[in-house]
Short mmCIF file of C-alpha atoms and ligand atoms in Angstrom, two decimals:
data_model
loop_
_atom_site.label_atom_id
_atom_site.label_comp_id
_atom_site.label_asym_id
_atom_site.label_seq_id
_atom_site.Cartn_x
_atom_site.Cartn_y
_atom_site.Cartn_z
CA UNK B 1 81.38 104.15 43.89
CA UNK B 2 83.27 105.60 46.53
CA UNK B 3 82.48 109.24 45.79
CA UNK B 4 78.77 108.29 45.65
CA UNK B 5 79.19 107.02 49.23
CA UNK B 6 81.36 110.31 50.00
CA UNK B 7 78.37 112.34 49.12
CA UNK B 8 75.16 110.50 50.38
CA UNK B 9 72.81 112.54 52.68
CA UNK B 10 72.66 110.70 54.84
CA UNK B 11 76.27 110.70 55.65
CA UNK B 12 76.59 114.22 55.20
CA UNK B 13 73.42 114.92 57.71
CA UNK B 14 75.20 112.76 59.67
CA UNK B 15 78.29 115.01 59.75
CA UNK B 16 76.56 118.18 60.22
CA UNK B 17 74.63 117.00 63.23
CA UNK B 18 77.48 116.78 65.33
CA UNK B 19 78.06 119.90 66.96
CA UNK B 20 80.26 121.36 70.21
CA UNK B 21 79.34 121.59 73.71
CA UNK B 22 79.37 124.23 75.77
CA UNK B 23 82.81 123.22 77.43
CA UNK B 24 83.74 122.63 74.44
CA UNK B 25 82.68 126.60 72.75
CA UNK B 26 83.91 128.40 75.84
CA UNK B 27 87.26 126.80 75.70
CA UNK B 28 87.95 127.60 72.22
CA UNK B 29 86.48 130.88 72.32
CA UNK B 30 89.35 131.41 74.74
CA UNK B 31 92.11 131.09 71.64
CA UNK B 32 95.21 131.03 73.66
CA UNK B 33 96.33 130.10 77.29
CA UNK B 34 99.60 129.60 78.88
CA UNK B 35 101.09 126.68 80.58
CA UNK B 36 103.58 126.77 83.84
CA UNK B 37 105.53 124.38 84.03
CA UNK B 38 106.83 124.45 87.89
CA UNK B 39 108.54 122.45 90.57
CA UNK B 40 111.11 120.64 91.80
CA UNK B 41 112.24 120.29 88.38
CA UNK B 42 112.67 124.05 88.36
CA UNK B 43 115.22 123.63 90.75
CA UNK B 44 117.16 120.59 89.57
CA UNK B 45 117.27 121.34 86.24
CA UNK B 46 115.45 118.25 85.22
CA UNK B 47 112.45 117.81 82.84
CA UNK B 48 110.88 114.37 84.10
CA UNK B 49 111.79 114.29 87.81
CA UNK B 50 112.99 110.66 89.22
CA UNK B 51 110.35 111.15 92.44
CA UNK B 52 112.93 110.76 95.00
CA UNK B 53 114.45 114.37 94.96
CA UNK B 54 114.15 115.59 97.92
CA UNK B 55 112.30 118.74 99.15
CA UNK B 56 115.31 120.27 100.43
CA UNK B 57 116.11 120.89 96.92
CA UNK B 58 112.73 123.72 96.63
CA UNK B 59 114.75 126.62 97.49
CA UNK B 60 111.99 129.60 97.38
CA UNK B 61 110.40 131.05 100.67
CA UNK B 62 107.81 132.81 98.63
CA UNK B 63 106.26 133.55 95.15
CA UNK B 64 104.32 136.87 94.01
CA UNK B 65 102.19 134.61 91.94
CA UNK B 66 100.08 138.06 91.57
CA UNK B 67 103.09 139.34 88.64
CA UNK B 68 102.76 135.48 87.58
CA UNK B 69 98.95 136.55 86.02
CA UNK B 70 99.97 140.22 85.37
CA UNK B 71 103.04 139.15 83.56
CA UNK B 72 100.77 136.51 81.53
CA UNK B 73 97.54 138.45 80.83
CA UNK B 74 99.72 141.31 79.59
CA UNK B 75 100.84 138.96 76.51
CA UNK B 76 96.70 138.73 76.01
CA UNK B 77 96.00 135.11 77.20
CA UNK B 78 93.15 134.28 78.83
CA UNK B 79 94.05 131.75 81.55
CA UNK B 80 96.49 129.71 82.79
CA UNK B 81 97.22 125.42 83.72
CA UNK B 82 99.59 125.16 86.22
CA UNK B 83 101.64 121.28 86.87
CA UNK B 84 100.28 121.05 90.24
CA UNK B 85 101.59 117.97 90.15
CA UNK B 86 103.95 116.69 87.59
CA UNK B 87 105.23 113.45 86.79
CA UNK B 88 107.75 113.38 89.92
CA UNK B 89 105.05 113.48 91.73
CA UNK B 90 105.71 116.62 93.69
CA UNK B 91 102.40 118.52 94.48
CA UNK B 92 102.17 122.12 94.56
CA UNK B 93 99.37 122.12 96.24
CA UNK B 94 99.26 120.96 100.08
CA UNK B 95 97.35 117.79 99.18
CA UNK B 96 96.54 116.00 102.77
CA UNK B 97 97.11 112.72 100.75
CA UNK B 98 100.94 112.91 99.72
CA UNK B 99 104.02 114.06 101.88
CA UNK B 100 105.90 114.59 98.89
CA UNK B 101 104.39 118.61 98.41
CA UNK B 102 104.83 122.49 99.37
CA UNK B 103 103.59 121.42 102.55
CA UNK B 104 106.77 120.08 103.74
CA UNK B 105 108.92 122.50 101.90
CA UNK B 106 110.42 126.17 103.14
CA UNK B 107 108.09 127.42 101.31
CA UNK B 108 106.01 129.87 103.35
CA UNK B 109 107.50 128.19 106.43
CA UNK B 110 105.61 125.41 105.48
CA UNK B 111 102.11 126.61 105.33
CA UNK B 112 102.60 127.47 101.26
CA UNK B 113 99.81 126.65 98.97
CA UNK B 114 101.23 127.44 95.51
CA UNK B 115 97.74 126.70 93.38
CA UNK B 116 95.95 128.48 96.29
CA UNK B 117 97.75 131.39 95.82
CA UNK B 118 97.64 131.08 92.18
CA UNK B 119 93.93 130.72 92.10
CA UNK B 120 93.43 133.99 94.39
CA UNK B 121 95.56 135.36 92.05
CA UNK B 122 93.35 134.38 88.75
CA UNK B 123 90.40 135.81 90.80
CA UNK B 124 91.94 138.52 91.77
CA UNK B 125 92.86 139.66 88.26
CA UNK B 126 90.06 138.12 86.25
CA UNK B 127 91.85 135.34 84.80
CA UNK B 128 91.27 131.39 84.44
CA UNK B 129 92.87 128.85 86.17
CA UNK B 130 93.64 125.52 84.73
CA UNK B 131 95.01 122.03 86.47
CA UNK B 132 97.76 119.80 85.23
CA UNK B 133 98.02 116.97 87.57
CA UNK B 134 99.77 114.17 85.96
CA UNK B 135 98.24 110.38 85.93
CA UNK B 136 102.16 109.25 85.87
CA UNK B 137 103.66 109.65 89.12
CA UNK B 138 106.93 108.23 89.92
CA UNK B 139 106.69 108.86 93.71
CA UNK B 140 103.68 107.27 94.92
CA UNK B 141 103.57 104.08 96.51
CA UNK B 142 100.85 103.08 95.15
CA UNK B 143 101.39 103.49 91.80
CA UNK B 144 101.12 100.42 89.42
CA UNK B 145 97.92 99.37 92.32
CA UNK B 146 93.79 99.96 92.10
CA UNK B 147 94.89 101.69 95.31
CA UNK B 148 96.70 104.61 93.07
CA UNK B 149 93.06 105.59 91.42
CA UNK B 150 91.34 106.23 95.06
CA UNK B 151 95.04 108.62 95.67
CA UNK B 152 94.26 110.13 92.07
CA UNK B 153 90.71 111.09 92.61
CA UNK B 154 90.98 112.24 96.26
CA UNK B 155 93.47 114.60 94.84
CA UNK B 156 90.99 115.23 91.87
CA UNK B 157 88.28 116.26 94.86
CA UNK B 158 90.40 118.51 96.34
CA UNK B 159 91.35 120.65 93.69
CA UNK B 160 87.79 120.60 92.24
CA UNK B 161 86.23 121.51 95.48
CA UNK B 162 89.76 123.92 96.90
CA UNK B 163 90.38 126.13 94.49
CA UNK B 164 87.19 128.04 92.82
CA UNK B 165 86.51 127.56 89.37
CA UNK B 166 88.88 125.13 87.18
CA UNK B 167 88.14 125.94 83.55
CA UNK B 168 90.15 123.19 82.34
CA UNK B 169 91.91 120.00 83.47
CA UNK B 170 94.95 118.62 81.53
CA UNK B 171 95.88 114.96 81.31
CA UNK B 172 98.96 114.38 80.20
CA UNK B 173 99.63 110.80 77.87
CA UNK B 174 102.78 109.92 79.16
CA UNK B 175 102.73 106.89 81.28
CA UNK B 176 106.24 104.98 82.73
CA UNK B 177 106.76 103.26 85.19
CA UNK B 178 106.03 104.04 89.12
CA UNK B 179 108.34 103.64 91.94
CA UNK B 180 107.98 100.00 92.12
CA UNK B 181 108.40 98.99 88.30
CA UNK B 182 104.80 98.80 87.40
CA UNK B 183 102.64 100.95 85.75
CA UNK B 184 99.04 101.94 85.82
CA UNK B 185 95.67 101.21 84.54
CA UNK B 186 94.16 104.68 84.48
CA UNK B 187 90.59 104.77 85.39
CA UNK B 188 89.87 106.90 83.07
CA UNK B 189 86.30 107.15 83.02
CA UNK B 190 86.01 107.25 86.81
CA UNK B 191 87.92 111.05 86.70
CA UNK B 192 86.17 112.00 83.98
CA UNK B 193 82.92 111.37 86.14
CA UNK B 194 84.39 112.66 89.31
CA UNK B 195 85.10 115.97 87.20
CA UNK B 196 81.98 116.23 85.63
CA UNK B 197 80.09 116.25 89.06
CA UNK B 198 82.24 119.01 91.14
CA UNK B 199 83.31 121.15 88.14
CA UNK B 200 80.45 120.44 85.62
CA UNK B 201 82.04 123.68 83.28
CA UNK B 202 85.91 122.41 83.53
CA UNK B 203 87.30 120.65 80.36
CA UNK B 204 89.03 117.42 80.31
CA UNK B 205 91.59 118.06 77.77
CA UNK B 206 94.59 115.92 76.21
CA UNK B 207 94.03 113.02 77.68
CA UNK B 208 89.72 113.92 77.62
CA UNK B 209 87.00 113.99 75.32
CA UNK B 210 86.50 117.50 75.56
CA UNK B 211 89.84 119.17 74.10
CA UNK B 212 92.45 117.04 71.31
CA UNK B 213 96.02 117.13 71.53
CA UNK B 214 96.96 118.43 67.79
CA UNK B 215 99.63 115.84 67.57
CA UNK B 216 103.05 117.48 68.14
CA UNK B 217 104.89 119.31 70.40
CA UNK B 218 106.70 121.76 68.06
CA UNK B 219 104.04 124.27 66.46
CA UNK B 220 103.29 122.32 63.55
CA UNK B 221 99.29 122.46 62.11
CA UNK B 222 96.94 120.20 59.75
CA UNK B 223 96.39 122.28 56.27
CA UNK B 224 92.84 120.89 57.04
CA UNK B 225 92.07 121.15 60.90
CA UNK B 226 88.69 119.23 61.39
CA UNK B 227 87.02 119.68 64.29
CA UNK B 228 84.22 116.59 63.62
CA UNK B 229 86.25 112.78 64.12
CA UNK B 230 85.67 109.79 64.34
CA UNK B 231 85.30 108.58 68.19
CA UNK B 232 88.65 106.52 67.71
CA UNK B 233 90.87 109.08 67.92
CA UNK B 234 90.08 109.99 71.67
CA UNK B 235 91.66 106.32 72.10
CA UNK B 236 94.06 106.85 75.68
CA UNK B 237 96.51 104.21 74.01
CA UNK B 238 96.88 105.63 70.93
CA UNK B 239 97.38 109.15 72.85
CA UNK B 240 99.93 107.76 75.23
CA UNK B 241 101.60 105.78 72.20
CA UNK B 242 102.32 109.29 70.52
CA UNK B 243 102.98 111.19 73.48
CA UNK B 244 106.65 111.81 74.55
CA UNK B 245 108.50 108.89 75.66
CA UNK B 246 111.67 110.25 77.16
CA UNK B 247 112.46 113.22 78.96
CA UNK B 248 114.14 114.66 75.63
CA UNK B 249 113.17 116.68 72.89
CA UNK B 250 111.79 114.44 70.71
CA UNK B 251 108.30 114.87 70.02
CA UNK B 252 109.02 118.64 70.50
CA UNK B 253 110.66 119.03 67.63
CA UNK B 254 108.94 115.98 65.67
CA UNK B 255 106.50 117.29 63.16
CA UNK B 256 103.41 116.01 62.55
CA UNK B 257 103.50 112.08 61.40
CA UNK B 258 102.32 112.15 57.80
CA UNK B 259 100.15 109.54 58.02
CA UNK B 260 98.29 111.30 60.40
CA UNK B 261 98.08 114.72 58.32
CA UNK B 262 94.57 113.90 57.83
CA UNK B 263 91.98 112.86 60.85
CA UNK B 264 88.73 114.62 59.39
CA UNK B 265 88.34 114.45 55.94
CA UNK B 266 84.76 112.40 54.62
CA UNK B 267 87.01 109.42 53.58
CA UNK B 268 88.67 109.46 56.80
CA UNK B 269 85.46 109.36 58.36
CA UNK B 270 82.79 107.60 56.30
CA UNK B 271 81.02 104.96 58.72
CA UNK B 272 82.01 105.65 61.73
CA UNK B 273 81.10 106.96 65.02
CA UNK B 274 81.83 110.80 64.87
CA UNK B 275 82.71 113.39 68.08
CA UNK B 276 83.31 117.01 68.33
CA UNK B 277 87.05 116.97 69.20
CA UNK B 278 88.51 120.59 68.59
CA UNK B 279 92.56 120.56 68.24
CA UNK B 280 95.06 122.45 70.77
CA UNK B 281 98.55 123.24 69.61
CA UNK B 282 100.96 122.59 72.94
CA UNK B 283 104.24 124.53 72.81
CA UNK B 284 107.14 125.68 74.67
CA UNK B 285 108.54 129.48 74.77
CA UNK B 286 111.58 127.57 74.06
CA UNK B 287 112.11 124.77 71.24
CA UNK B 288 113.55 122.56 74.15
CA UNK B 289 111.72 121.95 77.67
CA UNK B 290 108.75 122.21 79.25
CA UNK B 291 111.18 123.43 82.88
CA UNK B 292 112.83 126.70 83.25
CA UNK B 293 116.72 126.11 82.31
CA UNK B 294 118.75 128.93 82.07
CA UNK B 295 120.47 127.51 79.15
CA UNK B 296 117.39 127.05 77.01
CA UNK B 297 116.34 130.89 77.74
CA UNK B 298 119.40 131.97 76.16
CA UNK B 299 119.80 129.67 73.49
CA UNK B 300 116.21 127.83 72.35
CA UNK B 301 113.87 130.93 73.24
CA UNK B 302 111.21 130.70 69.69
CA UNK B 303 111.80 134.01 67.76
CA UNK B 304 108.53 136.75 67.13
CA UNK B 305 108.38 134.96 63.84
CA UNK B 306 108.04 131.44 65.05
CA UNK B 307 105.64 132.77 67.51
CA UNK B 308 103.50 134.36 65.34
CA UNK B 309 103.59 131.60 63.19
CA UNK B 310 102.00 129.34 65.83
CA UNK B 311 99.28 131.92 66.61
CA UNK B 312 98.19 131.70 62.66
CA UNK B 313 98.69 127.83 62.51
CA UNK B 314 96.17 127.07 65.67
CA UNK B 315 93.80 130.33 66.69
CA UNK B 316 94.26 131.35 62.82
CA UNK B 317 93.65 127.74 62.00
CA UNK B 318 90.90 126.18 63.77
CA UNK B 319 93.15 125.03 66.73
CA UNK B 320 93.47 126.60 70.75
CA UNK B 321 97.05 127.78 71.24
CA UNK B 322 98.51 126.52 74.82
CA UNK B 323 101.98 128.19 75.04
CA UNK B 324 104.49 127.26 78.24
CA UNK B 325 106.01 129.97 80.03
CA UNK B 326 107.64 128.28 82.68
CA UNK B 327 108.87 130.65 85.84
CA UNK B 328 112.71 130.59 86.59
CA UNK B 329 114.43 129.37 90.45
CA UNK B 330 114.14 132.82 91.20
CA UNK B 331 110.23 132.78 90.95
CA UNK B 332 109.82 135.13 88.36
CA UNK B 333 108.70 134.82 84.81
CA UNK B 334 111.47 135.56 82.90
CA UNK B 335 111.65 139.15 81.14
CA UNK B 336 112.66 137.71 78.23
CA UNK B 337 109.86 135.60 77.82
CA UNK B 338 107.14 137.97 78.09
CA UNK B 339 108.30 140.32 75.98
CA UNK B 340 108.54 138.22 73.28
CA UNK B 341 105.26 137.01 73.43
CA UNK B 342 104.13 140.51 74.05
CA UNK B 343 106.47 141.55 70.31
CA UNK B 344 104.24 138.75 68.76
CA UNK B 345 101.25 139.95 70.22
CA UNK B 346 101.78 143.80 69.09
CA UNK B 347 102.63 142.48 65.37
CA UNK B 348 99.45 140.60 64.99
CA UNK B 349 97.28 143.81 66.77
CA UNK B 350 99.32 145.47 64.17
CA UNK B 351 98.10 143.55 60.85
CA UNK B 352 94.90 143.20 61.79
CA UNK B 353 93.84 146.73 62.94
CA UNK B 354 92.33 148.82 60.21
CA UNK B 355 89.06 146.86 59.59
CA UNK B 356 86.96 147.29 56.66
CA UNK B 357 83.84 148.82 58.27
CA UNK B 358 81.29 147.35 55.87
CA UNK B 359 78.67 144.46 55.63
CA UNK B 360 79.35 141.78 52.95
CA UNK B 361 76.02 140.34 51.11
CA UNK B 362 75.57 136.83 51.12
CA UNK B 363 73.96 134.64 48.25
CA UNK B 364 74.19 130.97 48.81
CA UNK B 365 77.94 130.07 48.87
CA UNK B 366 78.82 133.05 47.76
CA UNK B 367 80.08 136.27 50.01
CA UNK B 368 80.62 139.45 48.68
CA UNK B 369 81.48 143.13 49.50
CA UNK B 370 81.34 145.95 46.45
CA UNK B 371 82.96 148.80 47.69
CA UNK B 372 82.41 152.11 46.14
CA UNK B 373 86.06 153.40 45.65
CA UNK B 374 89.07 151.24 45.45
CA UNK B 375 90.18 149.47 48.42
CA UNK B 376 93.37 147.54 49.86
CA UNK B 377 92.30 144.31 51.33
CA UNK B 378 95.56 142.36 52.74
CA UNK B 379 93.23 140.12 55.15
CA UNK B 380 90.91 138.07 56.15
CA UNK B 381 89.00 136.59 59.36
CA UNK B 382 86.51 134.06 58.73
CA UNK B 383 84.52 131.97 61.03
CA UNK B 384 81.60 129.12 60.46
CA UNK B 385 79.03 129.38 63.18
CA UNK B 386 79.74 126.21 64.07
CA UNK B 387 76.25 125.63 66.10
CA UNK B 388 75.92 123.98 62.59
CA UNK B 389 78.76 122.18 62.90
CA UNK B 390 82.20 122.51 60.85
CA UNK B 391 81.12 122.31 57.00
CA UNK B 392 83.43 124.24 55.20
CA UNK B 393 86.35 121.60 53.10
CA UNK B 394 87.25 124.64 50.68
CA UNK B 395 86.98 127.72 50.03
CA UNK B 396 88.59 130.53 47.53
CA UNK B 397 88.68 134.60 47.63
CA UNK B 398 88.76 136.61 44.51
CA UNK B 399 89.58 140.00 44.03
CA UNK B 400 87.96 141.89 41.47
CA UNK B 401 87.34 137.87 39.81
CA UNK B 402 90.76 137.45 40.23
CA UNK B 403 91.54 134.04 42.80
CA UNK B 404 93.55 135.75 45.21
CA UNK B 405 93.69 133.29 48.20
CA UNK B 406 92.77 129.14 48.32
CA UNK B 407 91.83 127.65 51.97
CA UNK B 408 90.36 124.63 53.07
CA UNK B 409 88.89 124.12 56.26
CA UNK B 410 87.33 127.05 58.31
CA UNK B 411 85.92 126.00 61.45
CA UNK B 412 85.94 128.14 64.70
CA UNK B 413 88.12 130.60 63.15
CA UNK B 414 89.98 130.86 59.94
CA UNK B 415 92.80 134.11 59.29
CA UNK B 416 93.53 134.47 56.26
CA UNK B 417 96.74 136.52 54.94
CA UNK B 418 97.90 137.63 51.13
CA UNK B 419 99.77 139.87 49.11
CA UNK B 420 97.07 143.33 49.38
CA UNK B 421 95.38 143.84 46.53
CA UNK B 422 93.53 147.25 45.33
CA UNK B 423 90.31 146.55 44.69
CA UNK B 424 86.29 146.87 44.40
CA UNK B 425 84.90 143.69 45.10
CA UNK B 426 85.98 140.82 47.41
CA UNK B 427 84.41 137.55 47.08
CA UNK B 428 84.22 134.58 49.05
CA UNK B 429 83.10 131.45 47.67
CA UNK B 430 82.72 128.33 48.89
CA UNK B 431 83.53 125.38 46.60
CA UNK B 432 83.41 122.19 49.06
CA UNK B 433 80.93 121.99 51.71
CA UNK B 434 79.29 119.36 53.78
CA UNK B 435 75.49 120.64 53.10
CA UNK B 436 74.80 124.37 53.16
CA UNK B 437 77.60 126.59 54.59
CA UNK B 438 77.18 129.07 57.44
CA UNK B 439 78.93 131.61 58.00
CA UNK B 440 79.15 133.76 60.92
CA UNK B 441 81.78 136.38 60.46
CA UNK B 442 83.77 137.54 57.29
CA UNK B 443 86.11 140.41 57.85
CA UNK B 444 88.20 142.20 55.99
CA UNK B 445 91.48 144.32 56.61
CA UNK B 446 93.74 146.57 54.84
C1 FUL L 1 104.53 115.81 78.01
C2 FUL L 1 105.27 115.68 79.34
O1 FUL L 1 105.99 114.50 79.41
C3 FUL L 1 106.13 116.91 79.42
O2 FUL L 1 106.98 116.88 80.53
C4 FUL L 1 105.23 118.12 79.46
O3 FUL L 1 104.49 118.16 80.67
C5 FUL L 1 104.29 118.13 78.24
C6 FUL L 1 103.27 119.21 78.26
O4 FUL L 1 103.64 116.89 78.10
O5 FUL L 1 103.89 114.67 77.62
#
């Protein structure tokens, strides 16, 4: 009876009608972005600054936040989000609503403007510029009070109206307590609004209906990443609820809950409102800390493998890949860092750069290139145009009729990697799909 249900048209139509935004395409046609995490917590050593550390303690007179971009876009990301404010509260930006910011630092003898200078910088080298500003703040007075909304969206206005074009602002789910014991009622909906009118192409992410937090902190990915969920799962509460909770390592190195392993499948699904909610894996450089410690460079940096690994589980996988690179107390990005990213980077250029320069002939679910001598196929990139929605539930290759690889979901992007075969025919098929599949790209390499 169930199954029936599972496969009525209407349900399925239903499904296959709900399709991305624009925000929503341009962001994940991005792949992968860097965090910097930056602040007073660089300079303390903390990771969730108490709010009453005092500006004394931000010991740089100046940043080239110029090698900050070069240093980034050379490890092939697309764009940066910055903490301009964290949850200490500290602004790096020189916010005319807070004392507690760059303003009343050293920095630039005062007259510093750390997400100005980072968003001439993004100009300057064709780059994107992203906002974290955290809902919690544990330094404002107002905190816990309607009061604290009016302080969150002025700030809001002034960095969508200061800073050029914001492709993306990050809300973070943690939520404590503010200076004065209470905590907040986010107006959610008010910033989202607010947003919408001064940076109509910006994506509210994490805490947003635009972009979904995958879940974990640590690099782990669903086998099936759905992009099409039910509405409920954009629920603040239940993001907050999983979000961390203390300034440890918890949820970084937590894997994903089991129960939650599945969020799109048609049982999970079946009556309910449905949303376009694409996934974005968050992770550190290092397995510990979001904040430049010297410690964690040297002991908890995430090897080429582990890298990689995340590349193939999110961009490879039907997820956006948002990895932290947080700048040292000197002001630099550390060496290290980079060129690991850049090792990973140069390994996956590597497998995936002879290209089999043919065109594969489709017939139904069925996708198939005959080559005329024998080939080695070790690879695959496969992508659903998913102006049609995400259809694809499995899917199976065959070389020379022999089932070489087994998948399940496809989505925005799906890479594909097995033992390299010689062959004369590769052949896709799709076995589970939600109403006629479309495919958009199926590549093959050597
Ligand atoms: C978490 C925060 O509490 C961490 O400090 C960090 O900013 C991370 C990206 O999100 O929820």
């Amino acid at each position: 009876m169930l199954n029936e249900k599972l496969n009525e048209t209407s349900f399925i139509d239903n499904i296959t009608s709900v399709v991305p935004t624009k925000i929503q395409k341009n962001i994940q046609g991005m792949g992968y972005y860097n965090f910097i995490h930056f602040g007073l917590n660089t300079f303390t050593g903390q990771e969730w600054g108490s709010g009453k550390v005092k500006l004394s303690k931000f010991k740089l007179k100046d940043i080239d936040t110029d090698e900050w971009v070069k240093d980034l876009k050379s490890t092939g990301s697309k764009g940066v989000i910055i903490t301009a404010k964290h949850h200490d509260g500290f602004c790096l930006f020189a916010s005319k609503y807070t004392e507690y910011s760059i303003k009343n630092t050293i920095y630039q003898n005062g007259n510093g403007d750390l997400i100005k200078q980072m968003a001439e910088s993004c100009k300057k080298y064709d780059f994107k510029l992203g906002i974290y500003l955290s809902p919690w703040d544990r330094h404002e007075s107002t905190y816990g009070t309607e009061a604290y909304n009016d302080y969150f969206c002025n700030q809001l206005t002034e960095l969508c109206t200061n800073y050029g074009d914001i492709f993306c602002f990050w809300f973070d789910g943690a939520c404590g307590e503010g200076p004065n014991g209470k905590k907040q009622r986010y107006d959610w909906q008010r910033y989202y609004k607010l947003i919408r009118k001064l940076q109509p192409n910006a994506a509210i992410s994490n805490c947003g209906p635009d972009v979904r937090w995958i879940g974990n902190e640590c690099g782990k990915c669903r086998e099936s990443e759905f992009s099409v969920l039910p509405v409920e799962v954009m629920d603040h509460e239940v993001i907050a609820a999983n979000s961390q909770q203390q300034a440890g390592a918890t949820v970084m190195l937590k894997a994903i809950d089991k129960t939650v392993d599945d969020l799109g499948s048609r049982e999970k699904i079946y009556g309910k409102n449905l949303c376009w909610y694409p996934a974005e894996m968050d992770v550190s450089i290092t397995t510990k800390g979001w904040f430049h410690h010297k410690s964690y460079e040297l002991l908890y940096l995430r090897s080429v493998k582990n890298l990689k690994q995340c590349f193939y589980d999110s961009v490879g996988n039907n997820a956006i890949l948002l990895l932290n690179v947080p700048p040292n107390k000197n002001g630099k990005m550390p060496k290290r860092f980079i060129n690991q990213i850049i090792k990973a980077k140069n390994e996956i250029e590597n497998e995936f750069k002879e290209k089999i320069q043919q065109d594969f002939v489709a017939n139904k679910s069925v996708y198939t290139y005959k080559f005329e001598n024998e080939t080695t196929v070790s690879k695959a990139i496969i992508a659903e145009n998913v102006d049609y929605s995400q259809r694809v539930e499995s899917f199976e290759i065959y070389a020379d009729d022999k089932l070489i690889y087994r998948g399940k979901t496809i989505g925005f992007k799906k890479f594909c990697r097995f033992s390299s075969v010689n062959c004369k025919k590769i052949e896709l098929i799709i076995t589970e799909c939600r109403n006629e599949p479309h495919i958009k790209t199926f590549d093959l390499y050597k």
